[in-house]
Amino acid sequence: MKLLEERIRKDGVVKPGNVLKVDSFLNHQMDVIFFNEMAKEFKRLYEGVPINKILTIEASGIGIAIMAGLHLEVPVVFAKKSRSSNISDQVYHTVIHSYTHNNDNDVVVSKQYLNEDDHILIIDDFLANGCALEGLIDLVHQANATVEDIGIAVEKGFQEGGDRLRKAGYRVESLAIVDSMDPETGEITFRSSED
Ligand code: 5GP
């Protein structure tokens, strides 16, 4: 999505440790008009796919997921990071390693909101090593639901998550794929796309 690539070039900041900061429009302050444009693109990509629910993870996946839910007209469920060491049997539970914080989080979804009839679109803001998505896929599988598709705003294509998930047979659509980024010069290269 050219619009996202341009926005990343304009407002993205490349940090050491392979972190791309996009706090000014995506991760902290949220440009809702821009989110709406991303959601329209998701709607176009998933036309005809039998999705009845979106699953994301708090916090930064929620904004994009809500906009996509509005366009696809489906509910949005977000996996919660649990602060309690006492996980109830009313929830599906997995552990996700956080790329940005370098810690492990217990993540839960109530069994009420995921079930075997669900055809899920998983949405997140970033795809790096794939831990967040693999955790969300695990939750969907625990519910015997189906992962229809995975929608990402920014994939860092030089990290392994996207390749691994595609090789495992998942359809992953990323609105922008960063092929390389240089913290010294700030230069960002995108994988070429058709649009
Ligand atoms: P993964 O689990 O694929 O390694 O990392 C994905 C998660 O880490 C996303 O949910 C996102 O919040 C965070 N993340 C990974 N890389 C970046 C990055 O370069 N910039 C930002 N802002 N978040 C990232």
XYZ file of N, CA, C and O in Angstrom, residues 7-193:
748
model
N 3.896 7.192 4.202
C 3.734 7.707 5.566
C 4.890 7.251 6.464
O 5.386 8.009 7.303
N 5.315 5.989 6.260
C 6.439 5.483 7.053
C 7.709 6.266 6.701
O 8.475 6.667 7.579
N 7.909 6.509 5.411
C 9.087 7.284 4.991
C 9.067 8.683 5.603
O 10.092 9.218 6.010
N 7.866 9.268 5.665
C 7.745 10.645 6.163
C 7.884 10.694 7.697
O 8.609 11.520 8.232
N 7.191 9.789 8.389
C 7.064 9.924 9.847
C 7.748 8.821 10.659
O 7.807 8.911 11.881
N 8.188 7.746 10.004
C 8.811 6.641 10.737
C 10.221 6.995 11.174
O 10.922 7.732 10.490
N 10.614 6.480 12.333
C 11.972 6.697 12.832
C 12.598 5.324 13.076
O 12.031 4.489 13.788
N 13.757 5.106 12.454
C 14.439 3.819 12.618
C 15.308 3.875 13.873
O 16.174 4.727 14.001
N 15.016 2.953 14.788
C 15.759 2.909 16.053
C 16.739 1.740 16.031
O 16.506 0.745 15.330
N 17.795 1.805 16.838
C 18.690 0.643 16.935
C 17.898 -0.579 17.419
O 16.879 -0.419 18.086
N 18.355 -1.761 17.078
C 17.671 -2.984 17.517
C 16.528 -3.356 16.590
O 15.591 -4.057 16.987
N 16.580 -2.853 15.349
C 15.554 -3.203 14.344
C 14.148 -2.784 14.731
O 13.179 -3.480 14.417
N 14.026 -1.686 15.436
C 12.698 -1.197 15.808
C 12.356 0.030 14.970
O 13.152 0.957 14.849
N 11.187 -0.026 14.371
C 10.677 1.109 13.602
C 9.636 1.819 14.459
O 8.629 1.226 14.831
N 9.897 3.084 14.770
C 8.945 3.854 15.601
C 7.969 4.558 14.677
O 8.364 5.332 13.797
N 6.697 4.298 14.892
C 5.671 4.990 14.104
C 4.613 5.539 15.071
O 3.410 5.500 14.797
N 5.120 6.028 16.197
C 4.244 6.508 17.271
C 3.370 7.689 16.867
O 2.314 7.897 17.445
N 3.809 8.463 15.877
C 3.077 9.692 15.571
C 1.780 9.443 14.820
O 0.898 10.288 14.794
N 1.632 8.234 14.205
C 0.368 7.976 13.496
C -0.221 6.597 13.738
O -1.387 6.363 13.460
N 0.573 5.666 14.290
C 0.080 4.283 14.361
C 0.040 3.697 15.771
O -0.925 3.031 16.138
N 1.081 3.930 16.561
C 1.244 3.200 17.815
C 0.931 3.966 19.086
O 0.857 3.376 20.153
N 0.857 5.282 18.973
C 0.627 6.051 20.195
C -0.446 7.091 19.866
O -1.606 6.937 20.226
N -0.055 8.118 19.125
C -1.093 8.939 18.489
C -1.592 8.163 17.271
O -0.786 7.610 16.521
N -2.912 8.133 17.095
C -3.458 7.352 15.982
C -4.172 8.267 14.994
O -5.107 8.982 15.374
N -3.726 8.221 13.764
C -4.345 9.012 12.695
C -5.553 8.215 12.178
O -5.412 7.308 11.352
N -6.714 8.546 12.670
C -7.895 7.700 12.393
C -8.329 7.763 10.928
O -8.867 6.785 10.401
N -8.080 8.893 10.294
C -8.408 8.990 8.863
C -7.511 8.021 8.089
O -7.963 7.301 7.195
N -6.263 7.971 8.500
C -5.321 7.055 7.858
C -5.682 5.600 8.178
O -5.620 4.721 7.309
N -6.068 5.335 9.412
C -6.510 3.980 9.797
C -7.684 3.548 8.909
O -7.793 2.398 8.511
N -8.546 4.494 8.624
C -9.699 4.190 7.788
C -9.250 3.760 6.384
O -9.812 2.832 5.801
N -8.213 4.412 5.867
C -7.688 4.040 4.543
C -7.096 2.619 4.595
O -7.293 1.826 3.674
N -6.389 2.301 5.675
C -5.828 0.945 5.800
C -6.957 -0.086 5.879
O -6.885 -1.151 5.273
N -7.997 0.275 6.611
C -9.121 -0.656 6.768
C -9.837 -0.893 5.435
O -10.274 -2.011 5.153
N -9.927 0.153 4.612
C -10.546 -0.018 3.283
C -9.732 -1.011 2.456
O -10.275 -1.802 1.703
N -8.415 -0.948 2.616
C -7.543 -1.873 1.881
C -7.760 -3.312 2.385
O -7.844 -4.251 1.590
N -7.899 -3.471 3.702
C -8.196 -4.811 4.227
C -9.532 -5.306 3.677
O -9.672 -6.462 3.296
N -10.502 -4.415 3.627
C -11.824 -4.792 3.098
C -11.670 -5.282 1.644
O -12.248 -6.288 1.250
N -10.858 -4.577 0.858
C -10.655 -4.963 -0.542
C -9.959 -6.338 -0.613
O -10.363 -7.209 -1.368
N -8.940 -6.527 0.241
C -8.172 -7.775 0.203
C -9.014 -8.981 0.612
O -8.807 -10.085 0.119
N -9.958 -8.769 1.527
C -10.693 -9.910 2.080
C -12.096 -10.046 1.535
O -12.910 -10.793 2.080
N -12.380 -9.361 0.439
C -13.675 -9.499 -0.239
C -13.901 -10.979 -0.555
O -13.022 -11.632 -1.139
N -14.998 -11.523 -0.137
C -15.312 -12.912 -0.473
C -14.736 -13.943 0.487
O -15.059 -15.132 0.381
N -13.873 -13.530 1.412
C -13.339 -14.484 2.391
C -14.347 -14.579 3.549
O -14.811 -13.551 4.042
N -14.711 -15.800 3.934
C -15.787 -15.948 4.934
C -15.339 -15.653 6.366
O -15.240 -16.545 7.203
N -15.079 -14.386 6.615
C -14.608 -13.976 7.947
C -15.809 -13.545 8.791
O -16.635 -12.754 8.335
N -15.917 -14.068 10.007
C -17.020 -13.602 10.862
C -16.529 -12.919 12.138
O -17.327 -12.481 12.959
N -15.206 -12.848 12.304
C -14.678 -12.221 13.521
C -13.211 -11.841 13.308
O -12.491 -12.525 12.569
N -12.808 -10.763 13.959
C -11.395 -10.366 13.939
C -10.816 -10.597 15.328
O -11.472 -10.308 16.331
N -9.583 -11.127 15.360
C -8.865 -11.281 16.626
C -7.582 -10.468 16.551
O -6.853 -10.526 15.552
N -7.329 -9.689 17.604
C -6.074 -8.948 17.687
C -5.546 -9.047 19.111
O -6.085 -9.812 19.918
N -4.482 -8.298 19.406
C -3.912 -8.321 20.759
C -3.734 -6.889 21.252
O -3.393 -6.004 20.464
N -3.995 -6.700 22.560
C -3.820 -5.354 23.100
C -2.335 -5.011 23.153
O -1.519 -5.897 23.296
N -1.937 -3.785 23.049
C -2.805 -2.668 22.857
C -2.809 -2.188 21.401
O -3.849 -1.818 20.864
N -1.653 -2.279 20.757
C -1.556 -1.512 19.499
C -2.245 -2.159 18.308
O -2.387 -1.514 17.267
N -2.726 -3.396 18.429
C -3.500 -3.966 17.325
C -4.939 -3.472 17.294
O -5.614 -3.547 16.260
N -5.406 -2.963 18.446
C -6.849 -2.729 18.599
C -7.385 -1.667 17.631
O -8.434 -1.857 17.003
N -6.691 -0.564 17.497
C -7.195 0.526 16.648
C -7.414 0.079 15.213
O -8.485 0.307 14.631
N -6.424 -0.576 14.641
C -6.531 -1.022 13.241
C -7.622 -2.079 13.126
O -8.413 -2.081 12.185
N -7.668 -2.977 14.117
C -8.668 -4.056 14.076
C -10.090 -3.493 14.121
O -10.978 -3.981 13.417
N -10.303 -2.477 14.928
C -11.648 -1.897 15.021
C -12.079 -1.299 13.685
O -13.200 -1.504 13.226
N -11.168 -0.568 13.067
C -11.497 0.030 11.770
C -11.789 -1.053 10.731
O -12.717 -0.940 9.944
N -10.973 -2.118 10.745
C -11.204 -3.216 9.804
C -12.554 -3.874 10.104
O -13.313 -4.210 9.187
N -12.863 -4.024 11.399
C -14.143 -4.626 11.787
C -15.321 -3.810 11.297
O -16.354 -4.359 10.887
N -15.151 -2.501 11.320
C -16.219 -1.614 10.847
C -16.470 -1.841 9.359
O -17.611 -1.962 8.915
N -15.403 -1.945 8.582
C -15.563 -2.121 7.132
C -16.027 -3.530 6.775
O -16.812 -3.711 5.861
N -15.516 -4.522 7.524
C -15.908 -5.912 7.218
C -17.215 -6.297 7.926
O -17.755 -7.369 7.711
N -17.662 -5.387 8.808
C -18.916 -5.587 9.555
C -18.897 -6.865 10.379
O -19.800 -7.699 10.314
N -17.807 -7.035 11.128
C -17.686 -8.187 12.036
C -17.190 -7.693 13.401
O -16.543 -6.651 13.480
N -17.469 -8.447 14.469
C -16.972 -8.046 15.784
C -15.457 -8.221 15.903
O -14.864 -9.012 15.176
N -14.896 -7.471 16.828
C -13.448 -7.537 17.082
C -13.225 -8.019 18.519
O -13.793 -7.462 19.452
N -12.415 -9.049 18.650
C -12.025 -9.541 19.983
C -10.545 -9.244 20.158
O -9.769 -9.481 19.227
N -10.168 -8.716 21.324
C -8.722 -8.569 21.538
C -8.260 -9.474 22.668
O -8.919 -9.603 23.692
N -7.121 -10.127 22.426
C -6.501 -10.956 23.454
C -5.920 -10.025 24.505
O -5.302 -9.013 24.181
N -6.156 -10.387 25.772
C -5.723 -9.528 26.870
C -4.453 -10.060 27.497
O -4.319 -11.270 27.710
N -3.562 -9.130 27.836
C -2.382 -9.525 28.594
C -2.815 -9.653 30.046
O -3.302 -8.695 30.636
N -2.663 -10.840 30.603
C -3.182 -11.094 31.945
C -2.125 -10.757 32.989
O -0.965 -11.144 32.866
N -2.543 -10.020 34.014
C -1.607 -9.689 35.097
C -1.694 -10.712 36.225
O -0.945 -10.677 37.177
N -2.656 -11.597 36.110
C -2.856 -12.557 37.188
C -2.110 -13.851 36.888
O -2.136 -14.344 35.753
N -1.429 -14.389 37.891
C -0.744 -15.664 37.667
C -1.742 -16.817 37.767
O -1.453 -17.950 37.421
N -2.956 -16.470 38.226
C -3.990 -17.467 38.406
C -4.948 -17.429 37.208
O -5.898 -16.679 37.194
N -4.653 -18.218 36.182
C -5.444 -18.164 34.953
C -6.662 -19.083 35.103
O -6.514 -20.263 35.390
N -7.856 -18.537 34.891
C -9.068 -19.342 35.109
C -9.294 -20.314 33.947
O -8.725 -20.160 32.864
N -10.144 -21.311 34.173
C -10.424 -22.249 33.084
C -11.522 -21.722 32.154
O -11.976 -22.425 31.262
N -11.921 -20.473 32.370
C -12.920 -19.833 31.480
C -12.261 -19.154 30.289
O -12.931 -18.535 29.470
N -10.936 -19.245 30.239
C -10.227 -18.546 29.159
C -9.297 -19.497 28.410
O -8.854 -20.509 28.956
N -9.042 -19.163 27.124
C -7.926 -19.788 26.420
C -6.688 -18.986 26.774
O -6.734 -17.750 26.832
N -5.595 -19.685 26.987
C -4.381 -19.031 27.495
C -3.168 -19.431 26.667
O -3.014 -20.590 26.289
N -2.326 -18.442 26.374
C -1.048 -18.751 25.738
C 0.006 -17.782 26.274
O -0.328 -16.825 26.980
N 1.254 -18.034 25.962
C 2.330 -17.130 26.382
C 2.982 -16.541 25.134
O 3.314 -17.278 24.201
N 3.097 -15.218 25.108
C 3.668 -14.543 23.935
C 4.886 -13.734 24.365
O 4.813 -12.928 25.298
N 5.976 -13.951 23.640
C 7.180 -13.154 23.906
C 7.047 -11.807 23.203
O 6.706 -11.746 22.027
N 7.287 -10.730 23.956
C 7.179 -9.394 23.370
C 8.493 -8.982 22.734
O 9.531 -8.949 23.400
N 8.408 -8.649 21.438
C 9.604 -8.225 20.715
C 10.130 -6.904 21.273
O 11.324 -6.747 21.516
N 9.219 -5.956 21.502
C 9.662 -4.607 21.877
C 10.068 -4.517 23.357
O 10.914 -3.715 23.711
N 9.442 -5.328 24.210
C 9.767 -5.229 25.638
C 10.673 -6.363 26.137
O 11.107 -6.351 27.290
N 10.905 -7.330 25.265
C 11.750 -8.474 25.603
C 11.320 -9.165 26.903
O 12.132 -9.398 27.799
N 10.010 -9.429 27.003
C 9.521 -10.215 28.137
C 8.384 -11.134 27.658
O 7.923 -11.008 26.530
N 7.993 -12.047 28.534
C 6.904 -12.965 28.187
C 5.612 -12.485 28.836
O 5.617 -12.047 29.990
N 4.519 -12.564 28.077
C 3.217 -12.162 28.621
C 2.240 -13.326 28.567
O 2.145 -14.020 27.551
N 1.519 -13.518 29.677
C 0.368 -14.428 29.630
C -0.738 -13.696 28.900
O -1.044 -12.545 29.218
N -1.329 -14.352 27.921
C -2.344 -13.708 27.090
C -3.588 -14.600 27.088
O -3.474 -15.818 26.946
N -4.732 -13.982 27.286
C -5.963 -14.777 27.407
C -7.095 -14.207 26.554
O -7.135 -13.016 26.272
N -7.999 -15.123 26.160
C -9.274 -14.721 25.544
C -10.361 -15.551 26.211
O -10.204 -16.775 26.383
N -11.440 -14.908 26.571
C -12.548 -15.637 27.182
C -13.095 -16.689 26.209
O -13.266 -16.412 25.019
N -13.401 -17.866 26.736
C -13.946 -18.940 25.900
C -15.283 -18.548 25.287
O -15.708 -19.114 24.285
N -15.932 -17.549 25.895
C -17.215 -17.068 25.364
C -17.089 -16.479 23.965
O -18.047 -16.443 23.219
N -15.890 -15.925 23.673
C -15.766 -15.100 22.462
C -14.998 -15.735 21.321
O -14.756 -15.095 20.303
N -14.617 -16.990 21.497
C -13.976 -17.738 20.401
C -14.567 -19.130 20.427
O -14.534 -19.783 21.479
N -15.087 -19.579 19.304
C -15.609 -20.949 19.284
C -15.419 -21.600 17.927
O -14.981 -20.969 16.972
N -15.799 -22.872 17.859
C -15.451 -23.675 16.670
C -16.137 -23.199 15.389
O -15.710 -23.561 14.296
N -17.173 -22.379 15.501
C -17.831 -21.870 14.287
C -17.144 -20.628 13.734
O -17.542 -20.112 12.683
N -16.157 -20.120 14.448
C -15.556 -18.848 14.041
C -14.536 -19.009 12.911
O -13.704 -19.929 12.921
N -14.628 -18.067 11.972
C -13.651 -17.957 10.875
C -12.945 -16.628 11.082
O -13.517 -15.563 10.855
N -11.706 -16.727 11.509
C -11.024 -15.575 12.100
C -10.054 -14.900 11.140
O -9.257 -15.561 10.464
N -10.131 -13.569 11.135
C -9.067 -12.754 10.556
C -8.236 -12.224 11.725
O -8.777 -11.549 12.612
N -6.954 -12.553 11.751
C -6.063 -12.030 12.795
C -5.436 -10.741 12.274
O -4.939 -10.709 11.141
N -5.489 -9.702 13.095
C -4.902 -8.410 12.686
C -3.899 -7.940 13.737
O -4.144 -8.087 14.940
N -2.773 -7.411 13.278
C -1.843 -6.764 14.216
C -1.131 -5.618 13.508
O -1.161 -5.519 12.281
N -0.500 -4.775 14.305
C 0.180 -3.613 13.717
C 1.493 -4.003 13.055
O 1.787 -3.559 11.953
N 2.281 -4.866 13.719
C 3.610 -5.222 13.229
C 3.776 -6.730 13.170
O 3.231 -7.454 14.000
N 4.569 -7.175 12.206
C 5.019 -8.566 12.178
C 6.543 -8.538 12.122
O 7.120 -7.960 11.192
N 7.158 -9.130 13.140
C 8.626 -9.188 13.185
C 9.044 -10.655 13.190
O 9.145 -11.282 12.141
N 9.223 -11.223 14.373
C 9.609 -12.643 14.430
C 8.412 -13.590 14.459
O 8.570 -14.805 14.416
N 7.227 -13.030 14.578
C 6.024 -13.848 14.466
C 5.474 -14.389 15.776
O 4.478 -15.118 15.774
N 6.091 -14.017 16.915
C 5.644 -14.584 18.202
C 4.201 -14.169 18.520
O 3.399 -15.007 18.970
N 3.878 -12.911 18.304
C 2.523 -12.439 18.621
C 1.502 -13.210 17.796
O 0.489 -13.708 18.324
N 1.773 -13.348 16.496
C 0.807 -14.048 15.637
C 0.718 -15.519 16.000
O -0.384 -16.087 16.017
N 1.837 -16.135 16.303
C 1.782 -17.559 16.646
C 0.975 -17.777 17.920
O 0.242 -18.762 18.038
N 1.085 -16.848 18.852
C 0.270 -16.939 20.067
C -1.215 -16.801 19.748
O -2.049 -17.553 20.271
N -1.548 -15.855 18.880
C -2.962 -15.664 18.524
C -3.490 -16.883 17.761
O -4.626 -17.332 17.983
N -2.656 -17.442 16.878
C -3.056 -18.660 16.144
C -3.312 -19.795 17.139
O -4.288 -20.546 17.013
N -2.455 -19.895 18.141
C -2.621 -20.924 19.174
C -3.981 -20.779 19.867
O -4.700 -21.772 20.069
N -4.366 -19.536 20.184
C -5.668 -19.311 20.842
C -6.818 -19.745 19.931
O -7.786 -20.374 20.382
N -6.703 -19.420 18.642
C -7.756 -19.810 17.680
C -7.854 -21.340 17.612
O -8.950 -21.908 17.626
N -6.699 -21.987 17.572
C -6.702 -23.456 17.493
C -7.268 -24.095 18.755
O -7.985 -25.098 18.685
N -6.961 -23.502 19.916
C -7.527 -24.050 21.161
C -9.045 -24.037 21.114
O -9.705 -24.896 21.687
N -9.609 -23.038 20.421
C -11.075 -22.933 20.331
C -11.634 -23.775 19.183
O -12.844 -23.755 18.937
N -10.750 -24.496 18.477
C -11.150 -25.251 17.280
C -11.779 -24.359 16.215
O -12.613 -24.809 15.428
N -11.406 -23.084 16.225
C -11.875 -22.155 15.200
C -10.884 -22.183 14.030
O -9.863 -22.876 14.090
N -11.197 -21.445 12.972
C -10.389 -21.478 11.753
C -9.698 -20.130 11.543
O -10.345 -19.088 11.626
N -8.405 -20.175 11.257
C -7.699 -18.944 10.858
C -7.894 -18.784 9.360
O -7.385 -19.581 8.572
N -8.664 -17.779 8.965
C -8.878 -17.560 7.524
C -7.720 -16.782 6.925
O -7.303 -17.061 5.810
N -7.243 -15.798 7.648
C -6.285 -14.881 7.075
C -5.578 -14.105 8.168
O -6.070 -14.035 9.298
N -4.459 -13.511 7.805
C -3.720 -12.661 8.740
C -3.459 -11.324 8.053
O -2.942 -11.306 6.929
N -3.844 -10.237 8.700
C -3.662 -8.908 8.125
C -2.753 -8.064 9.011
O -2.987 -7.930 10.208
N -1.714 -7.511 8.413
C -0.684 -6.771 9.163
C -0.519 -5.394 8.547
O -0.591 -5.254 7.323
N -0.289 -4.396 9.372
C 0.039 -3.083 8.810
C 1.476 -3.097 8.297
O 1.709 -2.978 7.097
N 2.443 -3.286 9.201
C 3.850 -3.216 8.794
C 4.555 -4.540 9.087
O 4.646 -4.948 10.251
N 5.035 -5.186 8.046
C 5.858 -6.390 8.229
C 7.316 -6.009 8.032
O 7.655 -5.307 7.080
N 8.173 -6.462 8.949
C 9.603 -6.287 8.745
C 10.085 -7.569 8.066
O 10.306 -8.586 8.724
N 10.200 -7.460 6.738
C 10.458 -8.648 5.913
C 11.826 -9.260 6.137
O 12.063 -10.412 5.761
N 12.722 -8.501 6.761
C 14.060 -9.039 7.021
C 14.083 -9.863 8.304
O 15.110 -10.445 8.656
N 12.971 -9.900 9.019
C 12.868 -10.798 10.173
C 12.020 -12.002 9.747
O 11.331 -11.956 8.749
N 12.091 -13.058 10.527
C 11.697 -14.364 9.978
C 10.201 -14.699 10.039
O 9.751 -15.635 9.373
N 9.425 -13.918 10.808
C 8.039 -14.321 11.092
C 7.174 -14.527 9.857
O 6.484 -15.545 9.737
N 7.200 -13.571 8.937
C 6.329 -13.639 7.751
C 6.614 -14.876 6.920
O 5.691 -15.608 6.537
N 7.901 -15.134 6.661
C 8.272 -16.299 5.839
C 7.816 -17.587 6.508
O 7.283 -18.486 5.864
N 8.044 -17.652 7.830
C 7.707 -18.901 8.534
C 6.207 -19.169 8.475
O 5.766 -20.281 8.205
N 5.402 -18.113 8.684
C 3.951 -18.297 8.684
C 3.436 -18.658 7.296
O 2.565 -19.514 7.140
N 3.993 -18.016 6.265
C 3.558 -18.345 4.890
C 3.950 -19.773 4.546
O 3.171 -20.497 3.935
N 5.152 -20.173 4.953
C 5.586 -21.566 4.686
C 4.669 -22.550 5.399
O 4.428 -23.652 4.914
N 4.157 -22.140 6.559
C 3.254 -23.026 7.313
C 1.852 -23.030 6.690
O 0.961 -23.723 7.183
N 1.652 -22.243 5.630
C 0.385 -22.312 4.905
C -0.598 -21.193 5.200
O -1.708 -21.192 4.666
N -0.208 -20.247 6.033
C -1.125 -19.141 6.346
C -1.026 -18.068 5.271
O 0.051 -17.819 4.726
N -2.177 -17.459 4.970
C -2.174 -16.324 4.053
C -1.917 -15.074 4.903
O -2.695 -14.761 5.795
N -0.820 -14.416 4.629
C -0.462 -13.208 5.380
C -0.445 -12.035 4.416
O 0.278 -12.060 3.416
N -1.268 -11.023 4.681
C -1.295 -9.814 3.862
C -0.736 -8.669 4.692
O -1.308 -8.322 5.728
N 0.365 -8.099 4.232
C 0.947 -6.962 4.939
C 0.817 -5.730 4.063
O 1.152 -5.767 2.878
N 0.337 -4.649 4.639
C 0.088 -3.456 3.827
C 1.398 -2.799 3.394
O 1.444 -2.134 2.367
N 2.447 -2.980 4.197
C 3.785 -2.538 3.785
C 4.795 -3.544 4.315
O 4.669 -4.010 5.453
N 5.753 -3.888 3.463
C 6.820 -4.795 3.911
C 8.154 -4.059 3.817
O 8.571 -3.641 2.734
N 8.780 -3.888 4.967
C 10.091 -3.234 5.030
C 11.145 -4.303 4.766
O 11.217 -5.297 5.481
N 11.946 -4.103 3.733
C 12.989 -5.085 3.425
C 14.286 -4.776 4.143
O 15.049 -5.668 4.482
N 14.533 -3.501 4.353
C 15.721 -3.140 5.137
C 15.529 -1.754 5.719
O 14.753 -0.946 5.186
N 16.213 -1.497 6.831
C 16.179 -0.149 7.409
C 17.494 0.090 8.144
O 18.041 -0.812 8.757
N 17.955 1.313 8.036
C 19.281 1.638 8.543
C 19.169 2.689 9.650
O 18.784 3.829 9.383
N 19.506 2.322 10.896
C 19.378 3.284 11.999
C 20.351 4.469 11.876
O 20.105 5.525 12.431
N 21.441 4.275 11.117
C 22.426 5.361 10.965
C 21.892 6.450 10.037
O 21.888 7.632 10.379
N 21.420 6.014 8.863
C 20.973 6.993 7.855
C 19.466 7.225 7.899
O 18.964 8.186 7.323
N 18.737 6.309 8.539
C 17.274 6.398 8.558
C 16.634 5.886 7.284
O 15.416 5.923 7.113
N 17.459 5.337 6.382
C 16.926 4.885 5.094
C 16.092 3.600 5.252
O 16.504 2.668 5.951
N 14.934 3.599 4.577
C 14.030 2.439 4.652
C 13.748 1.964 3.230
O 13.416 2.761 2.358
N 13.909 0.659 3.001
C 13.600 0.096 1.684
C 12.401 -0.825 1.812
O 12.338 -1.639 2.731
N 11.449 -0.664 0.887
C 10.254 -1.505 0.911
C 10.321 -2.562 -0.174
O 10.903 -2.338 -1.235
N 9.684 -3.694 0.110
C 9.535 -4.726 -0.911
C 8.561 -4.189 -1.942
O 7.549 -3.593 -1.585
N 8.885 -4.374 -3.207
C 8.007 -3.767 -4.224
C 6.663 -4.486 -4.240
O 6.569 -5.695 -4.058
N 5.600 -3.702 -4.409
C 4.248 -4.261 -4.490
C 3.620 -3.770 -5.784
O 4.129 -2.844 -6.422
